[in-house]
Coordinates of C-alpha atoms in Angstrom, one line a residue:
X250 CA 64.9 58.4 130.5
X251 CA 61.9 58.9 128.2
X252 CA 61.5 62.5 126.9
X253 CA 58.2 63.9 126.0
X254 CA 57.6 67.2 124.2
X255 CA 54.5 69.1 125.3
X256 CA 52.9 72.3 124.2
X257 CA 51.1 73.7 121.1
X258 CA 51.4 71.9 117.8
X259 CA 53.4 73.3 114.8
X260 CA 51.3 75.0 112.2
X261 CA 50.6 73.4 108.8
X262 CA 53.1 75.8 107.2
X263 CA 55.8 74.9 109.7
X264 CA 55.1 71.1 109.3
X265 CA 55.3 71.4 105.5
X266 CA 58.7 73.2 105.9
X267 CA 60.0 70.4 108.2
X268 CA 58.8 67.7 105.8
X269 CA 60.6 69.3 102.9
X270 CA 63.8 68.0 104.6
X271 CA 62.7 65.1 106.7
X272 CA 60.0 63.6 104.5
X273 CA 56.4 62.8 105.7
X274 CA 55.9 62.0 109.3
X275 CA 56.2 58.3 110.1
X276 CA 53.6 56.3 112.0
X277 CA 53.9 56.1 115.8
X278 CA 53.6 53.2 118.2
X279 CA 51.8 54.2 121.4
X280 CA 52.6 57.9 120.8
X281 CA 56.3 57.2 120.1
X282 CA 58.0 57.4 116.8
X283 CA 58.4 54.0 115.1
X284 CA 62.0 54.8 114.2
X285 CA 64.3 54.5 117.2
X286 CA 67.8 53.6 118.4
X287 CA 70.7 54.0 115.9
X288 CA 68.3 54.6 113.0
X289 CA 66.8 57.7 114.8
X290 CA 70.2 59.1 115.7
X291 CA 71.4 58.7 112.1
X292 CA 68.9 61.5 111.2
X293 CA 70.3 64.1 113.6
X294 CA 72.5 65.5 110.8
X295 CA 69.3 66.9 109.3
X296 CA 68.8 69.2 112.3
X297 CA 70.4 72.3 110.9
X298 CA 68.9 71.9 107.4
X299 CA 65.4 71.5 109.0
X300 CA 65.9 74.6 111.1
X301 CA 66.9 76.5 108.0
X302 CA 63.8 75.3 106.2
X303 CA 61.5 76.6 109.0
X304 CA 63.3 79.9 109.2
X305 CA 63.2 80.4 105.4
X306 CA 59.5 79.7 105.3
X307 CA 58.2 81.6 108.4
X308 CA 61.0 84.0 109.3
X309 CA 61.7 82.5 112.7
X310 CA 61.6 79.2 114.6
X311 CA 58.7 78.9 117.1
X312 CA 58.7 76.6 120.1
X313 CA 56.0 74.4 118.5
X314 CA 58.1 74.1 115.3
X315 CA 61.2 73.2 117.4
X316 CA 59.1 70.6 119.2
X317 CA 58.0 69.1 115.9
X318 CA 61.6 68.9 114.7
X319 CA 62.5 67.1 117.9
X320 CA 59.8 64.5 117.3
X321 CA 60.8 64.0 113.7
X322 CA 64.5 63.6 114.4
X323 CA 64.4 62.1 117.9
X324 CA 66.6 64.9 119.2
X325 CA 66.2 65.9 122.9
X326 CA 64.5 69.3 123.1
X327 CA 67.2 70.8 125.2
X328 CA 69.8 69.8 122.7
X329 CA 67.8 71.1 119.7
X330 CA 67.3 74.4 121.5
X331 CA 71.1 74.6 122.2
X332 CA 71.8 74.1 118.5
X333 CA 69.1 76.6 117.3
X334 CA 70.3 79.3 119.7
X335 CA 73.9 78.8 118.7
X336 CA 73.6 80.4 115.3
X337 CA 73.3 84.2 114.7
X338 CA 71.2 83.8 111.5
X339 CA 68.5 81.7 113.2
X340 CA 65.8 83.5 115.3
X341 CA 63.9 81.9 118.2
X342 CA 61.8 85.0 118.8
X343 CA 59.3 86.5 116.3
X344 CA 61.0 88.4 113.6
X345 CA 59.6 90.1 110.5
X346 CA 59.8 88.1 107.3
X347 CA 62.1 90.8 105.6
X348 CA 65.5 91.4 107.3
X349 CA 68.3 93.5 106.0
X350 CA 71.6 92.6 107.7
X351 CA 74.0 95.6 107.5
X352 CA 77.7 94.9 108.0
X353 CA 79.5 97.1 110.5
X354 CA 82.7 95.0 110.7
X355 CA 86.2 96.4 110.1
X356 CA 86.3 96.6 106.3
X357 CA 82.9 98.2 106.1
X358 CA 83.8 100.6 109.1
X359 CA 86.8 101.8 107.0
X360 CA 84.5 102.7 104.2
X361 CA 81.6 104.4 106.0
X362 CA 79.6 101.8 107.8
X363 CA 79.7 103.7 111.1
X364 CA 77.9 106.8 109.8
X365 CA 75.6 104.6 107.7
X366 CA 74.4 102.7 110.8
X367 CA 73.9 106.0 112.7
X368 CA 71.8 107.3 109.8
X369 CA 69.8 104.1 109.7
X370 CA 69.1 104.4 113.4
X371 CA 67.9 108.0 113.0
X372 CA 65.7 107.2 110.0
X373 CA 64.5 103.7 110.8
X374 CA 65.0 103.3 114.6
X375 CA 67.4 101.0 116.4
X376 CA 68.2 97.6 114.9
X377 CA 65.3 95.2 115.2
X378 CA 62.7 98.0 115.0
X379 CA 59.7 96.7 113.0
X380 CA 58.9 98.7 109.9
X381 CA 56.2 98.6 107.2
X382 CA 53.4 97.2 109.4
X383 CA 55.8 94.8 111.1
X384 CA 56.9 93.1 107.9
X385 CA 60.5 94.3 107.8
X386 CA 63.5 95.3 110.0
X387 CA 67.2 95.8 109.9
X388 CA 70.0 94.4 112.0
X389 CA 73.7 95.0 112.4
X390 CA 75.9 92.2 111.2
X391 CA 79.5 91.0 111.5
X392 CA 81.5 90.6 108.3
X393 CA 79.4 89.4 105.4
X394 CA 82.4 88.5 103.2
X395 CA 81.7 91.3 100.8
X396 CA 84.7 93.4 101.8
X397 CA 85.6 94.5 98.3
X398 CA 82.1 96.0 98.0
X399 CA 82.0 97.7 101.4
X400 CA 79.8 98.8 102.9
X401 CA 77.6 95.8 102.3
X402 CA 74.3 94.2 103.3
X403 CA 72.4 90.9 103.2
X404 CA 68.7 90.9 102.4
X405 CA 66.7 87.8 103.6
X406 CA 63.0 87.3 102.9
X407 CA 60.9 84.4 104.3
X408 CA 57.9 82.9 102.6
X409 CA 56.8 80.5 99.9
X410 CA 59.7 81.7 97.7
X411 CA 62.4 82.7 100.2
X412 CA 65.2 84.9 99.0
X413 CA 68.6 85.7 100.2
X414 CA 70.6 88.4 98.4
X415 CA 73.8 90.3 99.0
X416 CA 74.1 93.9 98.1
X417 CA 77.4 95.8 97.8
X418 CA 78.1 99.6 98.1
X419 CA 74.9 100.2 100.0
X420 CA 73.7 103.5 101.4
X421 CA 70.8 104.7 103.4
X422 CA 68.5 105.0 100.4
X423 CA 69.4 101.5 99.2
X424 CA 68.6 99.9 102.5
X425 CA 65.4 101.8 103.1
X426 CA 64.3 101.0 99.6
X427 CA 65.0 97.3 100.1
X428 CA 63.0 97.2 103.3
X429 CA 60.1 99.0 101.6
X430 CA 60.2 96.9 98.4
X431 CA 60.4 93.5 99.9
X432 CA 57.7 94.3 102.5
X433 CA 55.1 95.0 99.8
X434 CA 52.2 92.6 99.5
X435 CA 53.4 91.6 96.0
X436 CA 56.9 90.8 97.2
X437 CA 57.2 87.8 94.8
X438 CA 57.7 90.0 91.8
X439 CA 60.5 91.9 93.6
X440 CA 62.1 88.7 94.6
X441 CA 62.0 87.5 91.0
X442 CA 63.6 90.7 89.9
X443 CA 66.3 90.5 92.5
X444 CA 67.1 86.9 91.7
X445 CA 67.3 87.7 88.0
X446 CA 69.8 90.4 88.5
X447 CA 72.4 88.0 89.9
X448 CA 75.7 89.8 90.1
X449 CA 74.5 92.8 88.2
X450 CA 74.0 94.7 91.4
X451 CA 77.6 95.8 91.3
X452 CA 77.9 99.4 90.1
X453 CA 79.5 100.1 86.8
X454 CA 83.3 99.8 86.9
X455 CA 83.3 97.8 90.1
X456 CA 84.7 94.3 89.7
X457 CA 85.5 91.6 92.2
X458 CA 88.8 90.5 90.5
X459 CA 90.5 93.6 88.9
X460 CA 93.1 91.4 87.2
X461 CA 90.4 89.5 85.2
X462 CA 91.5 88.7 81.7
X463 CA 95.2 89.3 82.3
X464 CA 97.7 86.8 80.8
X465 CA 99.5 84.5 83.2
X466 CA 96.8 84.1 85.8
X467 CA 96.2 80.6 87.1
X468 CA 93.6 80.5 89.9
X469 CA 91.8 83.6 88.4
X470 CA 92.3 82.6 84.8
X471 CA 88.6 81.8 84.1
X472 CA 87.1 84.5 86.3
X473 CA 85.5 87.2 84.2
X474 CA 86.4 85.3 81.0
X475 CA 83.8 82.4 80.9
X476 CA 80.3 81.8 82.1
X477 CA 80.8 80.1 85.5
X478 CA 77.5 78.1 85.0
X479 CA 78.7 76.6 81.7
X480 CA 80.3 73.2 82.2
X481 CA 81.3 72.9 78.6
X482 CA 83.1 76.2 78.7
X483 CA 85.0 75.0 81.8
X484 CA 86.1 71.8 80.1
X485 CA 87.1 73.7 77.0
X486 CA 89.4 75.9 79.1
X487 CA 91.3 72.9 80.4
X488 CA 88.9 71.9 83.2
X489 CA 88.8 68.2 84.2
X490 CA 92.2 67.4 82.6
X491 CA 93.5 67.2 86.1
X492 CA 90.9 64.7 87.2
X493 CA 91.4 62.6 84.0
X494 CA 95.2 62.5 84.8
X495 CA 94.6 61.6 88.4
X496 CA 92.3 58.7 87.4
X497 CA 95.0 57.5 85.0
X498 CA 97.8 57.8 87.5
X499 CA 96.0 56.1 90.4
X500 CA 95.4 57.2 94.0
X501 CA 98.9 56.9 95.4
X502 CA 100.6 58.6 92.4
X503 CA 98.0 61.4 92.8
X504 CA 99.1 61.9 96.4
X505 CA 102.7 61.8 95.3
X506 CA 102.1 64.6 92.8
X507 CA 100.5 66.8 95.5
X508 CA 103.4 66.0 97.9
X509 CA 105.9 67.0 95.1
X510 CA 104.0 70.3 94.7
X511 CA 104.6 71.3 98.3
X512 CA 101.1 72.6 98.4
X513 CA 100.0 73.7 101.9
X514 CA 96.6 74.7 103.2
X515 CA 95.4 78.1 102.2
X516 CA 93.0 78.6 105.0
X517 CA 95.6 79.8 107.5
X518 CA 97.1 76.7 109.1
X519 CA 99.4 75.9 106.2
X520 CA 99.5 72.2 106.8
X521 CA 101.0 70.1 103.9
X522 CA 98.0 69.0 101.8
X523 CA 99.6 65.8 100.5
X524 CA 100.5 64.6 104.0
X525 CA 96.9 65.1 105.1
X526 CA 95.6 63.0 102.1
X527 CA 98.1 60.3 102.7
X528 CA 97.1 60.0 106.4
X529 CA 93.5 59.5 105.5
X530 CA 94.2 57.1 102.7
X531 CA 96.1 54.9 105.1
X532 CA 93.3 54.6 107.6
X533 CA 91.6 51.2 107.8
X534 CA 88.3 52.6 109.2
X535 CA 85.6 53.3 106.6
X536 CA 84.0 55.2 105.1
X537 CA 86.4 58.1 104.5
X538 CA 84.9 61.6 104.2
X539 CA 86.0 64.8 102.5
X540 CA 84.9 68.2 103.7
X541 CA 85.4 71.4 101.8
X542 CA 85.5 74.1 104.3
X543 CA 83.8 77.1 102.7
X544 CA 82.9 78.8 106.0
X545 CA 85.3 81.7 105.5
X546 CA 84.1 84.0 108.2
X547 CA 87.4 85.8 108.9
X548 CA 86.7 89.5 108.6
X549 CA 88.3 90.7 105.4
X550 CA 88.3 87.4 103.6
X551 CA 86.3 86.8 100.5
X552 CA 88.5 84.7 98.1
X553 CA 86.6 81.5 98.6
X554 CA 83.3 83.2 97.9
X555 CA 84.6 84.6 94.6
X556 CA 86.0 81.2 93.6
X557 CA 82.7 79.5 94.3
X558 CA 80.6 82.1 92.5
X559 CA 82.9 82.6 89.5
X560 CA 84.7 79.2 89.0
X561 CA 82.6 76.5 90.8
X562 CA 83.7 73.6 88.7
X563 CA 87.3 74.1 89.7
X564 CA 86.2 73.6 93.3
X565 CA 84.3 70.5 92.4
X566 CA 87.1 69.1 90.4
X567 CA 89.5 69.7 93.2
X568 CA 87.2 68.0 95.7
X569 CA 86.8 65.0 93.4
X570 CA 90.6 64.6 92.9
X571 CA 91.2 64.8 96.7
X572 CA 88.5 62.3 97.3
X573 CA 90.0 59.9 94.8
X574 CA 93.5 60.2 96.3
X575 CA 92.3 59.7 99.9
X576 CA 89.7 57.0 99.2
X577 CA 86.7 59.2 100.2
X578 CA 83.2 58.0 99.3
X579 CA 81.3 61.2 100.2
X580 CA 82.0 64.9 100.3
X581 CA 80.4 67.8 102.1
X582 CA 80.7 71.4 100.9
X583 CA 80.0 73.5 104.0
X584 CA 79.2 77.1 102.8
X585 CA 78.7 79.9 105.3
X586 CA 75.1 81.1 105.6
X587 CA 75.9 84.6 104.4
X588 CA 76.9 83.4 100.9
X589 CA 73.6 82.8 99.1
X590 CA 75.0 83.4 95.6
X591 CA 77.8 81.0 96.2
X592 CA 75.4 78.3 97.5
X593 CA 73.1 78.7 94.5
X594 CA 76.0 78.6 92.0
X595 CA 77.7 75.6 93.6
X596 CA 74.3 73.7 93.8
X597 CA 73.8 74.2 90.1
X598 CA 77.4 73.2 89.3
X599 CA 77.1 70.0 91.4
X600 CA 73.9 69.1 89.5
X601 CA 75.6 69.6 86.2
X602 CA 78.7 67.7 87.2
X603 CA 76.6 64.8 88.4
X604 CA 74.6 64.7 85.1
X605 CA 77.9 64.6 83.2
X606 CA 79.2 61.6 85.3
X607 CA 81.9 63.9 86.8
X608 CA 80.4 63.3 90.2
X609 CA 78.4 60.3 91.3
X610 CA 78.6 56.5 91.1
X611 CA 80.9 55.9 88.1
X612 CA 83.0 59.0 87.5
X613 CA 84.2 59.1 83.9
X614 CA 83.7 55.4 83.6
X615 CA 86.5 54.7 86.1
X616 CA 84.4 52.9 88.7
X617 CA 85.3 55.5 91.3
X618 CA 82.2 56.8 93.2
X619 CA 82.0 60.1 95.0
X620 CA 79.0 62.2 95.9
X621 CA 78.9 65.8 97.1
X622 CA 76.3 67.3 99.5
X623 CA 76.1 71.0 100.1
X624 CA 75.4 72.2 103.6
X625 CA 74.6 75.7 104.6
X626 CA 76.0 77.3 107.8
X627 CA 73.9 79.7 109.9
X628 CA 76.2 82.5 111.1
X629 CA 79.0 81.2 113.4
X630 CA 82.6 82.2 112.8
X631 CA 83.7 79.3 115.0
X632 CA 82.4 76.8 112.4
X633 CA 85.4 77.6 110.3
X634 CA 87.4 75.5 112.8
X635 CA 87.4 72.0 111.3
X636 CA 86.0 70.1 114.3
X637 CA 83.4 72.7 115.0
X638 CA 82.3 72.3 111.4
X639 CA 82.0 68.5 111.9
X640 CA 79.7 69.1 114.9
X641 CA 77.6 71.5 112.9
X642 CA 77.1 69.0 110.0
X643 CA 76.3 66.3 112.6
X644 CA 73.5 68.5 114.1
X645 CA 75.3 69.6 117.2
X646 CA 76.4 72.9 118.5
X647 CA 79.4 74.2 116.5
X648 CA 81.9 73.8 119.3
X649 CA 85.5 72.6 118.7
X650 CA 86.6 69.2 119.8
X651 CA 89.8 68.5 121.8
X652 CA 92.7 67.1 119.7
X653 CA 94.0 64.5 119.5
X654 CA 92.4 62.5 117.9
X655 CA 92.9 64.4 114.7
X656 CA 90.4 64.5 111.9
X657 CA 92.5 62.2 109.7
X658 CA 91.8 59.5 112.2
X659 CA 88.5 60.5 113.9
X660 CA 86.7 63.2 112.0
X661 CA 83.2 63.7 110.6
X662 CA 80.8 61.1 112.0
X663 CA 83.8 59.6 113.8
X664 CA 85.5 58.5 110.5
X665 CA 88.8 59.5 108.8
X666 CA 88.2 62.8 107.1
X667 CA 90.1 65.1 104.8
X668 CA 89.4 68.8 105.4
X669 CA 90.6 71.4 102.9
X670 CA 89.4 74.9 102.2
X671 CA 88.2 76.2 98.8
X672 CA 91.4 77.9 97.7
X673 CA 93.5 74.8 98.6
X674 CA 91.3 72.6 96.5
X675 CA 91.2 75.1 93.6
X676 CA 95.0 74.6 93.3
X677 CA 94.7 70.8 92.9
X678 CA 93.5 70.6 89.3
X679 CA 96.5 72.8 88.3
X680 CA 98.9 70.5 90.1
X681 CA 97.5 67.4 88.4
X682 CA 97.3 69.0 85.0
X683 CA 100.8 70.4 84.9
X684 CA 102.6 68.2 87.4
X685 CA 103.7 68.7 91.0
X686 CA 107.3 69.6 90.1
X687 CA 106.1 72.4 87.8
X688 CA 103.9 73.8 90.6
X689 CA 106.7 73.7 93.1
X690 CA 108.8 75.9 90.8
X691 CA 106.2 78.7 91.2
X692 CA 106.9 81.0 94.1
X693 CA 109.7 80.3 96.5
X694 CA 111.3 77.2 98.0
X695 CA 109.2 77.5 101.2
X696 CA 106.1 78.9 99.7
X697 CA 105.1 77.3 96.4
X698 CA 102.4 78.1 93.9
X699 CA 100.1 81.1 93.3
X700 CA 98.4 82.8 96.2
X701 CA 95.1 84.8 96.4
X702 CA 94.9 87.9 98.5
X703 CA 91.8 89.8 99.5
X704 CA 92.5 93.5 99.3
X705 CA 90.0 95.8 101.0
X706 CA 89.8 99.0 103.1
X707 CA 91.2 102.2 101.7
X708 CA 92.7 101.0 98.4
X709 CA 91.7 102.4 95.0
X710 CA 90.7 99.1 93.5
X711 CA 89.5 96.6 96.3
X712 CA 89.2 93.1 95.1
X713 CA 90.7 89.6 94.8
X714 CA 94.3 89.5 93.5
X715 CA 96.6 86.7 92.4
X716 CA 100.3 86.8 92.7
X717 CA 103.1 84.2 92.9
X718 CA 104.5 83.8 96.4
X719 CA 107.4 86.2 96.8
X720 CA 105.7 89.5 95.8
X721 CA 106.1 92.1 98.4
X722 CA 103.3 93.8 100.4
X723 CA 104.0 97.0 98.5
X724 CA 103.8 95.2 95.2
X725 CA 100.3 94.0 96.1
X726 CA 99.0 97.3 97.2
X727 CA 100.4 98.9 94.0
X728 CA 98.4 96.3 92.0
X729 CA 95.3 97.7 93.8
X730 CA 96.1 101.2 92.8
X731 CA 97.6 102.3 96.1
X732 CA 95.9 104.1 98.9
X733 CA 92.6 105.7 97.7
X734 CA 92.7 109.4 97.1
X735 CA 96.5 109.6 97.5
X736 CA 96.2 109.6 101.3
X737 CA 98.9 108.2 103.5
X738 CA 98.8 104.7 105.0
X739 CA 98.2 104.5 108.7
X740 CA 98.2 100.7 109.2
X741 CA 97.8 97.4 107.3
X742 CA 96.1 94.4 108.7
X743 CA 97.4 91.0 107.5
X744 CA 95.5 87.8 108.0
X745 CA 92.2 89.3 109.2
X746 CA 90.8 89.9 112.7
X747 CA 93.0 87.1 114.0
X748 CA 96.1 88.5 112.1
X749 CA 98.6 91.2 112.7
X750 CA 98.8 94.9 112.1
X751 CA 101.9 96.3 110.5
X752 CA 102.9 99.8 109.6
X753 CA 103.8 101.4 106.3
X754 CA 107.5 100.8 107.0
X755 CA 106.8 97.1 106.2
X756 CA 105.9 97.4 102.5
X757 CA 109.0 95.5 101.4
X758 CA 107.9 92.4 103.4
X759 CA 107.9 89.4 101.1
X760 CA 104.4 87.8 101.1
X761 CA 105.6 84.2 101.8
X762 CA 105.2 82.0 104.9
X763 CA 108.8 82.4 105.7
X764 CA 108.9 86.1 105.0
X765 CA 105.9 87.0 107.2
X766 CA 107.2 84.8 110.0
X767 CA 110.5 86.6 110.0
X768 CA 108.7 89.9 110.3
X769 CA 106.5 88.6 113.2
X770 CA 103.4 88.7 110.9
X771 CA 101.2 86.1 109.2
X772 CA 99.5 85.5 105.9
X773 CA 96.6 83.9 107.6
X774 CA 93.6 83.6 105.2
X775 CA 95.1 86.1 102.7
X776 CA 93.6 89.3 104.1
X777 CA 95.4 92.6 103.3
X778 CA 93.3 95.5 104.7
X779 CA 94.6 99.0 104.3
X780 CA 93.7 101.8 106.7
X781 CA 94.5 105.4 105.6
X782 CA 95.1 108.4 107.8
X783 CA 91.4 109.2 108.2
X784 CA 90.4 105.9 109.9
X785 CA 89.8 105.8 113.6
X786 CA 92.1 102.9 114.4
X787 CA 91.0 102.5 118.1
X788 CA 87.4 102.1 116.8
X789 CA 88.6 99.3 114.5
X790 CA 90.3 97.5 117.5
X791 CA 87.2 97.9 119.6
X792 CA 85.2 96.3 116.8
X793 CA 87.7 93.4 116.6
X794 CA 87.4 92.9 120.3
X795 CA 83.6 92.9 120.1
X796 CA 83.8 90.4 117.2
X797 CA 85.7 87.9 119.2
X798 CA 83.5 88.4 122.3
X799 CA 80.4 87.7 120.2
X800 CA 81.9 84.8 118.2
X801 CA 83.4 82.9 121.2
X802 CA 81.4 79.6 121.5
X803 CA 81.8 79.8 125.3
X804 CA 82.9 76.2 125.7
X805 CA 86.2 77.0 127.4
X806 CA 86.8 79.6 130.2
X807 CA 89.9 81.3 128.9
X808 CA 88.2 82.4 125.7
X809 CA 84.7 82.9 127.1
X810 CA 86.0 85.2 129.9
X811 CA 89.1 86.5 128.2
X812 CA 87.4 88.0 125.2
X813 CA 85.0 89.9 127.4
X814 CA 87.7 91.2 129.7
X815 CA 89.8 92.2 126.6
X816 CA 86.9 94.3 125.3
X817 CA 86.3 95.9 128.6
X818 CA 90.0 96.8 128.9
X819 CA 90.0 98.4 125.5
X820 CA 87.0 100.5 126.3
X821 CA 88.9 101.8 129.4
X822 CA 91.9 102.7 127.3
X823 CA 89.8 104.4 124.7
X824 CA 87.9 106.5 127.2
X825 CA 90.9 107.0 129.5
X826 CA 89.0 105.6 132.5
X827 CA 91.8 103.4 133.7
X828 CA 92.1 100.9 136.5
X829 CA 95.5 102.1 137.7
X830 CA 98.0 103.4 135.2
X831 CA 98.2 102.9 131.4
X832 CA 101.1 100.6 132.1
X833 CA 99.0 98.5 134.5
X834 CA 96.3 98.1 131.8
X835 CA 98.9 97.1 129.2
X836 CA 100.3 94.4 131.6
X837 CA 96.8 93.1 132.3
X838 CA 96.1 93.0 128.5
X839 CA 99.3 90.9 128.0
X840 CA 98.3 88.5 130.8
X841 CA 94.8 88.0 129.4
X842 CA 96.3 87.4 125.9
X843 CA 98.8 84.9 127.3
X844 CA 96.1 83.0 129.1
X845 CA 93.9 82.8 126.0
X846 CA 96.9 81.7 123.9
X847 CA 98.0 79.0 126.3
X848 CA 94.7 77.5 127.5
X849 CA 92.0 78.0 124.8
X850 CA 90.7 74.9 123.1
X851 CA 90.9 76.3 119.6
X852 CA 92.4 79.0 117.4
X853 CA 89.7 81.5 118.1
X854 CA 90.8 82.1 121.7
X855 CA 94.4 81.5 120.9
X856 CA 94.5 84.4 118.4
X857 CA 91.7 86.7 119.8
X858 CA 94.3 89.2 121.1
X859 CA 96.8 88.9 118.2
X860 CA 95.7 91.8 116.0
X861 CA 95.0 94.1 118.9
X862 CA 98.3 93.4 120.6
X863 CA 100.2 94.0 117.4
X864 CA 98.5 97.4 116.9
X865 CA 99.5 98.3 120.5
X866 CA 103.0 97.2 120.0
X867 CA 103.8 98.0 116.3
X868 CA 101.7 101.1 115.9
X869 CA 101.5 102.5 119.5
X870 CA 97.7 102.5 119.4
X871 CA 96.2 103.4 122.8
X872 CA 99.6 104.6 124.0
X873 CA 98.2 108.1 124.4
X874 CA 95.0 109.0 126.3
X875 CA 91.9 108.4 124.3
X876 CA 89.0 110.6 123.7
X877 CA 86.1 110.3 126.3

């Protein structure tokens, strides 16, 4: 069936944005693109970068622009629309060029985002209301990964010099000022000032890693002590010794070192890293790909962002060692769209590493070739699931695939693929530098190595902390200065929105995989979010339910329907407008949760009720009538 796109033509500005990714438009034969068949389909992976280019230049994606993208990439219009409409950061309706995304997710709610958003609505109108002659607006946003700086916002400006900037510890004046400043006619000067400020937007005394400079740190050893953009400083601190040793050992011996370390994935699944590499290395199909999953969108998680912003070469070195061990020819670093600073820092670092022959065609004269391409997400929590991430890179909707086959056999572009998250890969240079056995002696028998934890909520010093596996939950909270203001602890969320709530009676829980399992909890992605006695916990649970409802990709019925029904049920409990008795509602919640756990395609649906159910069981939340 031949598909034709009809309608108005894209503007010159839109075409220029498209060509910045696709290159000049090719000649046509009888009105059809000269490129066709497999060659045309091979360009579909450019769909998301092209959509980003138009959005960054114009502020939204018009139908003529989408039509032009379809022509250039030979993508059916319905499929292109399905992709563009999938992502929260892309707009298919007119939107002002200046947008401030204000986080109202759980970490920010615990630190005042609720009153802030109410004040914004009173002062600026509801979200989406045009301000400053239609040049600016504000929107509510799910977690921006700035939980240690809550409440937080993301400023995006479209134009010749588009800008994306995160701002921590925001208030009404800061947001109103950002809207006014960037809506000025001479916005370019403001953008230059904002870009020049880099990380200096943090107020005095606020740091992302409070342990910076302490003796004995491993993963955080360089953060706050060297310039993250200085490759020479990274190498002088011991960087690239791990890669040099891996190249000297050979691929199989490198895998053996990682197996000996007992390193498991730090993204939440905890799969043995060495086994994954060995499985890909043993596949006969080529090429092999490596994907660094930096789409950490779990509310409360920000460790990968800080590693990329403050120690980018460690991530690149880890990727390169993993690629060498598994025989991967190309790597993709998929960074969530809400991380502009991380994307800019990693882009510069990859360029420097390539110029120094640490990435590219002949790494350190070894003959090993490995290239890294950075891809930017567009606001979809589900793309943290590895197969949804593959689909996103390939230019499809970010929906999970059924397993098996598993990525080690059929992954990105249908080829064997290693997928590791940022923290996992940051451990790899340490293992190769010091040896797998030495790494295995850190922590406990079942949980080896150092571990990063994201502390946020009502603690005195929110930030990223490193401890050896085996420290207790109480030890970690003490490192962060305890509960802010000396108030009492109401609840602690472990693992993020898909994790588990525990009470203050669990402070002696060992932070290990085996210790949390024994307590019916989870380490998940390393979230430790503390809620003091002043927090409205039912409101937090309602926000978690809304998060999963919004982020469900809708592909499978249990998750698509279950997340909606779950939120409706919580609203009934919160307002005491019950269908039957409270026990009836609790039984219905358990049935919905069981259906989602048993029948959802991926982990989103399988864990969508976990935190909420744990709060109801462990803390008695919603056990008493709520407030109407």
